[in-house]
XYZ file of C-alpha atoms in Angstrom:
623
model
C 0.000 0.000 0.000
C 1.359 3.402 -0.941
C 2.006 5.802 1.928
C 1.192 9.481 1.720
C 4.568 11.173 2.377
C 2.861 14.117 4.048
C 1.842 11.728 6.853
C 5.203 9.962 7.183
C 6.222 10.005 10.841
C 9.881 9.251 10.064
C 11.006 11.415 7.172
C 14.667 10.712 7.922
C 14.214 7.046 6.981
C 12.536 7.890 3.683
C 14.597 6.718 0.664
C 16.248 9.583 -1.170
C 14.638 8.607 -4.457
C 11.090 8.756 -3.070
C 8.965 11.672 -4.231
C 5.424 12.717 -3.498
C 2.945 10.938 -5.756
C 0.201 13.216 -7.016
C -2.910 12.167 -8.832
C -2.680 12.718 -12.578
C -5.396 15.157 -13.619
C -4.589 15.309 -17.310
C -4.702 18.506 -19.308
C -8.368 19.165 -18.669
C -9.389 17.611 -21.992
C -13.108 16.946 -22.065
C -12.660 14.287 -24.725
C -10.454 12.333 -22.304
C -13.017 12.529 -19.503
C -11.395 15.390 -17.571
C -14.306 17.723 -16.793
C -13.207 19.095 -13.409
C -12.178 22.781 -13.739
C -8.440 23.107 -13.162
C -8.143 26.897 -12.935
C -10.351 29.888 -12.044
C -11.166 30.642 -15.690
C -12.502 27.166 -16.271
C -14.444 27.403 -13.026
C -16.309 30.618 -13.900
C -17.098 29.254 -17.360
C -18.542 26.129 -15.769
C -20.528 28.187 -13.254
C -22.301 30.163 -15.975
C -22.024 30.553 -19.742
C -20.416 33.818 -20.812
C -23.313 34.544 -23.132
C -25.671 34.806 -20.143
C -23.999 37.911 -18.742
C -25.864 40.179 -21.162
C -29.047 39.903 -19.124
C -27.226 41.019 -15.971
C -25.640 43.939 -17.822
C -29.003 45.136 -19.077
C -31.018 44.588 -15.903
C -28.532 45.071 -13.047
C -25.099 46.486 -13.838
C -26.192 49.281 -16.186
C -28.654 50.474 -13.528
C -26.556 50.068 -10.381
C -23.180 51.081 -11.829
C -19.630 49.747 -11.992
C -19.324 48.798 -8.318
C -22.223 46.345 -8.628
C -20.430 44.111 -11.167
C -19.498 40.631 -9.998
C -15.709 40.113 -10.405
C -16.222 36.906 -12.415
C -18.388 38.880 -14.830
C -16.119 41.937 -14.871
C -12.877 40.147 -15.762
C -14.414 37.118 -17.393
C -17.870 36.750 -18.888
C -18.284 40.340 -20.105
C -15.654 39.587 -22.734
C -18.183 37.357 -24.498
C -19.984 40.612 -25.342
C -16.881 42.550 -26.426
C -16.228 44.353 -23.139
C -12.817 44.670 -21.463
C -11.950 47.008 -18.631
C -9.369 49.452 -19.932
C -6.132 50.405 -18.225
C -6.303 52.851 -15.343
C -4.598 56.120 -16.282
C -1.190 56.956 -14.840
C 0.143 53.429 -14.303
C 3.708 53.095 -15.573
C 4.500 50.384 -18.097
C 7.051 48.831 -15.760
C 4.200 47.830 -13.456
C 2.200 45.966 -16.085
C 3.499 42.525 -15.111
C 3.609 43.321 -11.404
C 0.188 44.630 -10.432
C -2.845 42.436 -9.981
C -5.656 42.715 -12.574
C -7.936 44.682 -10.260
C -5.154 47.219 -9.684
C -4.946 47.880 -13.439
C -8.710 48.113 -13.998
C -10.288 51.437 -14.826
C -14.043 51.960 -14.417
C -14.368 52.438 -18.182
C -14.421 49.751 -20.850
C -13.080 49.023 -24.283
C -15.911 47.834 -26.531
C -15.049 45.777 -29.611
C -17.508 45.943 -32.491
C -17.506 42.676 -34.401
C -17.177 43.110 -38.201
C -17.022 39.678 -39.857
C -15.220 39.823 -43.188
C -14.577 43.525 -42.564
C -17.905 44.283 -44.255
C -19.633 47.580 -43.500
C -22.387 49.671 -45.031
C -22.318 53.456 -44.877
C -25.199 53.300 -42.376
C -23.224 50.949 -40.134
C -20.106 53.127 -40.287
C -22.175 56.184 -39.379
C -23.678 54.305 -36.449
C -20.213 53.430 -35.124
C -19.158 57.054 -35.582
C -22.202 58.292 -33.675
C -21.612 55.806 -30.844
C -18.001 56.956 -30.690
C -18.940 60.615 -30.423
C -21.816 60.080 -27.988
C -20.427 57.420 -25.644
C -16.685 56.914 -26.313
C -15.199 60.423 -26.215
C -14.683 60.260 -29.974
C -12.253 57.299 -29.851
C -12.071 54.604 -32.516
C -9.329 52.204 -33.604
C -9.364 49.925 -36.652
C -7.786 46.655 -35.528
C -5.668 44.095 -37.345
C -8.652 41.714 -37.245
C -11.001 44.034 -39.137
C -12.893 45.129 -36.006
C -13.363 48.627 -34.627
C -12.648 49.267 -30.957
C -14.098 52.085 -28.858
C -12.839 53.310 -25.480
C -14.107 55.181 -22.413
C -17.370 53.205 -22.427
C -19.438 53.371 -19.227
C -21.403 50.323 -18.127
C -24.484 52.522 -17.815
C -24.365 53.241 -21.570
C -23.855 49.695 -22.858
C -27.536 48.796 -23.438
C -28.078 51.978 -25.456
C -24.941 51.263 -27.500
C -26.126 47.730 -28.264
C -29.487 49.062 -29.354
C -27.819 51.570 -31.682
C -25.477 48.997 -33.232
C -28.009 46.203 -33.579
C -30.466 48.518 -35.313
C -28.071 48.565 -38.298
C -27.069 44.883 -38.157
C -23.903 45.124 -36.043
C -23.139 43.353 -32.775
C -20.470 42.693 -30.182
C -21.448 39.033 -29.654
C -18.377 36.900 -28.915
C -16.060 39.683 -30.017
C -13.819 38.564 -27.133
C -13.655 35.628 -24.735
C -12.956 31.907 -25.029
C -15.151 31.475 -28.071
C -15.048 31.891 -31.862
C -13.862 35.454 -32.456
C -14.556 37.539 -35.568
C -14.209 35.685 -38.879
C -11.741 37.668 -40.929
C -12.212 37.508 -44.677
C -10.880 38.994 -47.863
C -12.047 42.622 -47.949
C -12.525 42.346 -51.717
C -14.435 39.059 -51.652
C -16.913 38.831 -54.499
C -15.596 41.840 -56.411
C -11.888 41.362 -57.191
C -11.026 40.545 -60.801
C -8.425 37.929 -59.860
C -10.367 36.178 -57.078
C -10.092 32.383 -56.994
C -13.322 31.827 -55.051
C -15.684 34.002 -53.013
C -15.754 32.816 -49.401
C -18.565 35.150 -48.309
C -21.296 32.444 -48.262
C -19.172 30.319 -45.915
C -18.493 33.262 -43.592
C -22.217 34.051 -43.429
C -23.200 30.436 -42.795
C -20.647 29.954 -40.008
C -21.915 33.140 -38.381
C -25.569 32.121 -38.739
C -25.092 28.632 -37.305
C -22.520 29.033 -34.593
C -21.856 32.595 -33.370
C -23.735 33.093 -30.120
C -24.476 29.364 -29.974
C -23.736 27.678 -26.602
C -22.370 24.683 -28.532
C -19.079 26.540 -28.941
C -19.282 29.271 -26.298
C -16.956 27.473 -23.859
C -13.638 26.779 -25.587
C -10.240 26.387 -23.870
C -9.164 29.779 -25.246
C -10.033 32.148 -28.071
C -10.467 30.724 -31.562
C -9.516 32.764 -34.637
C -10.799 32.117 -38.152
C -9.757 33.365 -41.601
C -11.405 32.734 -44.977
C -10.076 34.147 -48.239
C -10.203 33.175 -51.881
C -7.873 35.974 -52.946
C -4.559 35.122 -54.631
C -3.107 37.990 -52.600
C -3.684 35.893 -49.435
C -4.930 38.948 -47.607
C -5.969 37.470 -44.246
C -2.568 36.378 -42.807
C -3.852 32.820 -42.747
C -0.598 31.539 -41.269
C -1.388 32.949 -37.794
C -4.998 31.827 -37.340
C -6.361 28.800 -35.511
C -8.134 27.786 -38.716
C -7.827 29.244 -42.196
C -9.374 28.443 -45.544
C -7.107 29.591 -48.380
C -8.328 29.734 -51.968
C -6.856 27.135 -54.340
C -7.798 25.466 -57.617
C -7.939 21.682 -57.512
C -6.820 20.124 -60.808
C -9.930 17.902 -60.860
C -12.535 19.587 -58.682
C -11.919 23.263 -59.437
C -11.931 26.221 -56.990
C -12.078 25.477 -53.279
C -10.047 25.997 -50.134
C -6.837 24.607 -48.679
C -7.251 23.869 -44.956
C -4.728 25.275 -42.443
C -4.871 24.656 -38.675
C -2.952 25.623 -35.538
C -1.500 29.099 -36.072
C -1.094 31.637 -33.283
C 1.023 34.509 -31.962
C 1.910 35.707 -28.436
C 5.098 34.607 -26.679
C 5.003 31.111 -28.225
C 4.307 31.881 -31.882
C 3.535 29.064 -34.273
C 2.564 29.084 -37.923
C -0.470 27.085 -38.974
C 0.037 23.809 -40.825
C -1.684 22.440 -43.881
C -3.786 19.334 -43.411
C -3.381 18.621 -47.120
C -7.148 18.722 -47.616
C -9.193 20.490 -50.315
C -12.524 21.788 -49.010
C -15.362 22.812 -51.363
C -17.311 25.956 -50.472
C -20.414 24.145 -49.211
C -18.361 22.000 -46.795
C -16.494 24.891 -45.156
C -19.016 25.405 -42.289
C -19.020 21.685 -41.412
C -15.227 21.442 -41.511
C -14.983 24.608 -39.432
C -17.353 23.124 -36.836
C -15.330 19.905 -36.787
C -12.068 21.707 -36.053
C -13.715 23.848 -33.358
C -15.205 20.666 -31.891
C -11.753 19.101 -31.646
C -10.495 22.224 -29.907
C -13.420 22.208 -27.475
C -13.074 18.503 -26.648
C -9.313 17.902 -26.832
C -7.849 21.360 -26.200
C -5.697 21.774 -23.099
C -7.667 23.520 -20.335
C -5.292 23.033 -17.391
C -2.958 25.972 -18.116
C -4.073 29.140 -19.881
C -0.598 29.508 -21.360
C -0.979 26.184 -23.197
C -4.665 26.325 -24.036
C -4.536 27.588 -27.626
C -5.120 25.119 -30.453
C -1.528 25.528 -31.654
C -0.280 23.476 -28.679
C -2.577 20.582 -29.493
C -1.497 20.737 -33.151
C 2.161 20.748 -32.083
C 1.598 17.548 -30.102
C -0.658 15.758 -32.571
C 0.725 16.874 -35.921
C -1.368 17.395 -39.064
C -1.754 13.685 -39.880
C -3.365 12.727 -36.591
C -5.407 15.931 -36.482
C -6.895 15.229 -39.901
C -7.593 11.621 -38.926
C -9.528 12.645 -35.817
C -11.384 15.319 -37.778
C -12.511 12.828 -40.412
C -13.244 9.860 -38.126
C -14.875 11.490 -35.103
C -16.427 14.703 -36.400
C -17.044 14.763 -40.148
C -17.642 11.028 -40.636
C -16.290 11.285 -44.185
C -12.935 11.630 -45.940
C -11.684 14.947 -47.163
C -10.231 15.235 -50.660
C -6.471 15.647 -50.901
C -5.593 18.973 -52.476
C -2.789 21.245 -53.673
C -1.004 23.904 -51.652
C -1.740 27.546 -52.464
C 0.610 29.421 -54.757
C 2.809 32.240 -53.546
C 0.915 35.547 -53.026
C 0.385 37.334 -56.312
C 1.571 40.705 -54.945
C 3.863 41.853 -52.150
C 1.239 44.161 -50.634
C -1.860 42.533 -49.153
C -3.748 45.623 -47.970
C -5.541 46.594 -51.241
C -4.533 50.245 -50.862
C -4.893 52.244 -54.076
C -7.360 52.215 -56.971
C -8.191 48.749 -58.347
C -10.683 47.450 -60.936
C -13.630 45.302 -59.893
C -14.965 42.423 -61.977
C -18.128 44.440 -62.755
C -16.244 47.329 -64.365
C -16.342 49.596 -61.337
C -13.444 50.269 -58.949
C -12.558 49.869 -55.301
C -10.384 52.435 -53.543
C -8.227 51.519 -50.545
C -6.833 54.176 -48.239
C -4.523 54.343 -45.226
C -5.344 55.918 -41.876
C -2.310 56.317 -39.643
C -1.841 53.044 -37.738
C -5.598 52.496 -37.595
C -6.244 55.477 -35.311
C -9.378 57.400 -36.325
C -12.223 59.084 -34.455
C -16.000 59.126 -34.574
C -16.246 62.280 -36.639
C -13.840 60.899 -39.229
C -15.807 57.660 -39.516
C -18.966 59.632 -40.202
C -17.181 61.754 -42.798
C -15.795 58.639 -44.531
C -19.339 57.290 -44.790
C -20.546 60.621 -46.172
C -17.767 60.807 -48.768
C -18.439 57.233 -49.896
C -22.183 57.859 -50.201
C -21.609 61.102 -52.107
C -19.707 59.094 -54.717
C -22.348 56.420 -55.129
C -21.014 53.744 -52.767
C -22.893 52.062 -49.944
C -20.227 49.476 -49.069
C -16.912 49.735 -47.240
C -14.392 47.250 -45.894
C -11.755 47.116 -43.167
C -8.530 45.138 -43.669
C -6.137 43.191 -41.456
C -3.526 45.874 -42.131
C -5.608 48.549 -40.318
C -6.736 50.074 -43.626
C -10.145 50.752 -45.216
C -11.652 50.318 -48.682
C -14.556 51.973 -50.489
C -16.256 49.607 -52.962
C -18.390 50.063 -56.111
C -16.986 53.365 -57.356
C -17.791 54.347 -60.934
C -14.830 55.307 -63.112
C -15.860 58.943 -63.367
C -16.106 59.200 -59.566
C -12.689 57.795 -58.684
C -10.668 61.001 -58.926
C -13.172 62.979 -56.889
C -13.375 60.261 -54.233
C -9.588 60.133 -53.905
C -9.505 63.908 -53.437
C -12.257 63.737 -50.824
C -10.456 61.073 -48.821
C -7.112 62.840 -48.962
C -8.788 66.051 -47.795
C -9.515 64.082 -44.616
C -5.843 62.942 -44.503
C -6.681 59.409 -45.633
C -4.149 58.767 -48.364
C -4.854 56.534 -51.343
C -1.215 56.731 -52.434
C 0.558 56.763 -49.062
C 4.258 56.594 -48.427
C 5.599 53.155 -47.682
C 6.107 54.342 -44.110
C 2.438 55.125 -43.557
C 1.259 52.165 -45.582
C 3.498 49.623 -43.907
C 3.307 50.750 -40.277
C 0.901 49.138 -37.834
C 0.491 49.776 -34.119
C -1.369 48.156 -31.267
C -3.500 49.929 -28.677
C -0.605 50.591 -26.338
C -0.388 51.752 -22.753
C -3.060 54.424 -23.209
C -5.806 51.808 -22.833
C -4.359 48.264 -22.816
C -3.675 46.471 -19.522
C -1.058 44.228 -21.168
C 0.966 47.068 -22.687
C 4.252 48.462 -21.411
C 4.720 51.478 -23.733
C 2.742 54.040 -25.684
C 2.439 52.964 -29.324
C -0.056 54.850 -31.480
C 1.367 58.342 -30.967
C 4.967 57.196 -31.293
C 4.219 55.320 -34.491
C 2.507 58.375 -35.967
C 5.493 60.531 -35.011
C 7.856 57.990 -36.546
C 5.918 58.028 -39.825
C 5.978 61.830 -40.021
C 9.685 61.996 -39.214
C 10.666 59.363 -41.772
C 8.528 60.963 -44.470
C 10.246 64.276 -43.750
C 13.790 62.967 -43.628
C 13.582 60.322 -46.345
C 11.326 61.652 -49.090
C 13.218 59.532 -51.609
C 11.976 56.425 -49.810
C 8.349 56.993 -50.773
C 8.532 53.848 -52.838
C 5.977 51.175 -53.713
C 7.864 48.155 -52.362
C 6.939 47.015 -48.847
C 8.956 48.147 -45.857
C 6.539 47.035 -43.191
C 6.879 48.098 -39.575
C 4.946 47.120 -36.555
C 5.025 48.628 -33.109
C 3.993 45.953 -30.616
C 2.798 46.818 -27.142
C 4.031 43.832 -25.148
C 4.812 40.116 -25.072
C 1.357 39.099 -26.325
C 2.034 40.926 -29.566
C 5.633 39.833 -30.078
C 5.173 37.773 -33.225
C 3.658 40.699 -35.143
C 7.034 42.394 -34.719
C 8.878 39.275 -35.872
C 6.745 39.104 -39.016
C 7.197 42.765 -39.900
C 10.012 44.025 -42.127
C 11.133 46.229 -39.258
C 9.921 45.767 -35.675
C 10.035 48.245 -32.782
C 9.795 46.327 -29.512
C 8.186 47.977 -26.516
C 10.102 48.580 -23.282
C 9.072 50.584 -20.213
C 10.932 53.857 -19.777
C 13.609 53.797 -17.069
C 12.870 50.142 -16.357
C 14.907 47.083 -17.292
C 13.412 45.150 -20.152
C 11.336 42.128 -19.180
C 14.005 39.648 -20.225
C 13.045 36.016 -20.912
C 9.863 36.274 -18.897
C 11.452 37.414 -15.608
C 10.192 40.473 -13.812
C 12.785 43.165 -12.990
C 12.311 42.451 -9.271
C 12.643 38.684 -9.654
C 15.765 37.613 -7.734
C 16.346 34.845 -10.257
C 17.238 37.501 -12.829
C 20.242 38.709 -10.851
C 23.422 37.583 -12.526
C 21.614 36.520 -15.683
C 20.994 38.581 -18.775
C 21.970 42.248 -18.857
C 22.742 43.932 -15.556
C 19.772 45.993 -14.289
C 22.028 48.810 -13.088
C 23.095 49.523 -16.658
C 19.624 49.389 -18.204
C 18.625 52.897 -17.237
C 16.647 54.211 -20.210
C 15.127 51.712 -22.589
C 12.906 54.411 -24.165
C 14.294 56.966 -26.617
C 13.047 60.234 -28.044
C 11.059 59.983 -31.257
C 13.674 61.764 -33.350
C 16.360 59.352 -32.188
C 14.170 56.391 -33.082
C 13.658 57.958 -36.494
C 17.378 58.520 -36.917
C 18.090 54.885 -36.108
C 15.423 53.716 -38.566
C 16.733 56.144 -41.179
C 20.239 54.727 -40.960
C 18.876 51.208 -41.079
C 16.787 52.015 -44.137
C 19.789 53.487 -45.916
C 21.718 50.306 -45.228
C 18.775 48.323 -46.564
C 18.739 50.476 -49.666
C 22.470 50.045 -50.146
C 22.102 46.286 -49.879
C 19.334 46.340 -52.467
C 21.494 48.449 -54.743
C 24.312 45.937 -54.538
C 21.911 43.128 -55.305
C 22.469 41.620 -51.884
C 20.015 40.487 -49.253
C 18.592 43.217 -47.054
C 20.506 43.605 -43.774
C 22.538 40.519 -44.584
C 25.932 41.989 -43.723
C 25.339 43.053 -40.136
C 23.018 42.043 -37.322
C 21.366 45.219 -36.000
C 20.653 45.451 -32.238
C 17.689 47.574 -31.237
C 19.265 49.303 -28.241
C 22.521 49.830 -26.366
C 23.092 47.063 -23.769
C 24.655 49.593 -21.379
C 22.364 52.638 -21.368
C 19.335 51.321 -23.269
C 19.374 54.126 -25.859
C 18.662 53.402 -29.520
C 21.040 55.954 -31.061
C 23.300 53.284 -32.554
C 25.619 53.327 -35.550
C 28.044 50.779 -36.995
C 31.559 51.035 -35.596
C 34.455 51.051 -38.020
C 36.977 50.250 -35.266
C 35.872 46.814 -34.150
C 35.060 45.273 -37.495
C 32.123 42.984 -38.207
C 29.395 43.047 -35.537
C 30.692 46.208 -33.838
C 28.466 49.117 -32.854
C 28.786 52.551 -31.228
C 26.229 54.222 -28.964
C 25.843 57.962 -29.580
C 24.370 58.465 -26.115
C 26.836 56.860 -23.688
C 29.730 56.825 -26.206
C 30.460 53.138 -25.637
C 31.471 50.703 -28.363
C 30.465 47.058 -28.200
C 30.279 43.980 -30.368
C 27.514 41.485 -31.083
C 28.755 37.934 -31.294
C 26.940 34.715 -32.111
C 28.255 31.968 -29.833
C 26.344 29.032 -31.274
C 23.149 27.074 -30.692
C 22.197 25.948 -27.202
C 22.267 22.225 -26.560
C 19.098 20.403 -25.597
C 20.194 20.439 -21.931
C 21.371 24.045 -21.754
C 19.426 26.493 -19.630
C 18.338 29.771 -21.139
C 19.274 31.339 -17.827
C 22.646 29.629 -17.538
C 25.302 32.216 -16.907
C 25.851 35.941 -17.372
C 26.047 37.524 -20.812
C 28.489 40.281 -19.820
C 31.968 38.776 -20.200
C 35.127 40.855 -20.197
C 33.319 44.047 -21.035
C 31.714 42.672 -24.206
C 28.082 41.796 -24.852
C 26.795 38.571 -26.373
C 23.448 38.827 -28.110
C 21.500 35.633 -27.405
C 18.064 36.834 -28.394
C 16.163 35.818 -31.505
């Protein structure tokens, strides 16, 4: 009989190899019989479905105010209706990973308006603009998932906002939460001349059957969907939980290639092909099958491992497809070809383009998705004045006006540019994206939108010759959850809290385990830099990129470029001619240092094993 070591009366006689035996609880997979909630999030979802919180918002919370909200609703179930508490003003970015959630909460909310496929009418855009002006202090951000987010929302105003949005066919249902999020789709679906297949019917059918349906309202984590039949591949299918990518089967014709298991955050993973061709009418069933697998076999024990990408990493595409066909679809999928390379380098549809019906669509670029309610209303008015009733948002934080007659194009372009929405933007404006940042986001560590806008203006002023059509994409991430967007961009600007050490390899600055590992905190005094210094660093980098292009070489192939000085944290860096390859000089502290690649870590090496400052030099061990 096994003895519980916690009740052992003679611990000194216990064999050294003995360890406490704990009961195996699995990963919380329902399909394996593990239904007991293993963390607080799973517990509140079991206690009550997130969709049910709407009744309490309408009948209790909106009448009694913020203080009446149950904590499990406030930081949990309200997300199922697009509501997040926004960040309390005045909290420094260095405290983001230190304070408890309730210490970061403001009494105002971010409200996410769900826009499946990025499809809007002029009436819907006006409604969002009016809600913004009336209830959100004029705020509005176009997101990289085709939604529009509003800020400064009071709980007392939520029912009136829902009534206003739903009157024009919009909603916030499952815009957030552990459920199927917005279905992103090609913004030119059904109109583009070169489209392989129009995925709009599949998007509509998925929404009709499953969004707001309790069948899929309790998933291990969020579930992201993309559907596009465009050869441009304009929905970044590689980073979604499920994606349907337009292809032409040599025997069956147009359909979709099925991708599963993509995701970002601190453990990014690209989706994998299942090698299956899916006809248009089967897309909703296949989608439901994949979501069913996620619901039943997804890991619910740890939130950090609950996304579908972790299950795909363990199973692999062969097993995943087998389970999908055997347990959920009950039929075999047709093997199919992989999609071709994207037909263009830009995927945002900015500019004037012909439609298949002889009319044109016109894409334009706000600055990093930041607009306001008045501007949204004016965009709707300009579109309507030129005969259009349809608009689209894109995953690049851009917008498109559809159905423009040829003789109206020039006037429409002038009207948009009068509002500072450029149809022919510089590559800096066109290629730069930014997240919400510390102004509103509780996960952020730096301000992003304003800095990105300043960076665009500075680069346009200093490098007018770089207003070129080829992509030079930038992305300003706000924190660890957005890290992979920076990795995927042509140039990335990582966030770091001013006058705080960078959060290095997941350790907090105060964590004693960080002492002696990584860069010394005493020397990381100022990770932030003035906007003009950031611009100067980017300008030098861009000139090096241009020189490499001119020589026919690979961009940035000759020198690895660090983002900041390892001693003072400033970003005013320039190549050093004294130390040779890999050497850099800091214009702020006047130190010179070298970046050296030591080699790959062995399977048994610790990422925290040993200091990186050796003999006054710095070894760069980051990706």
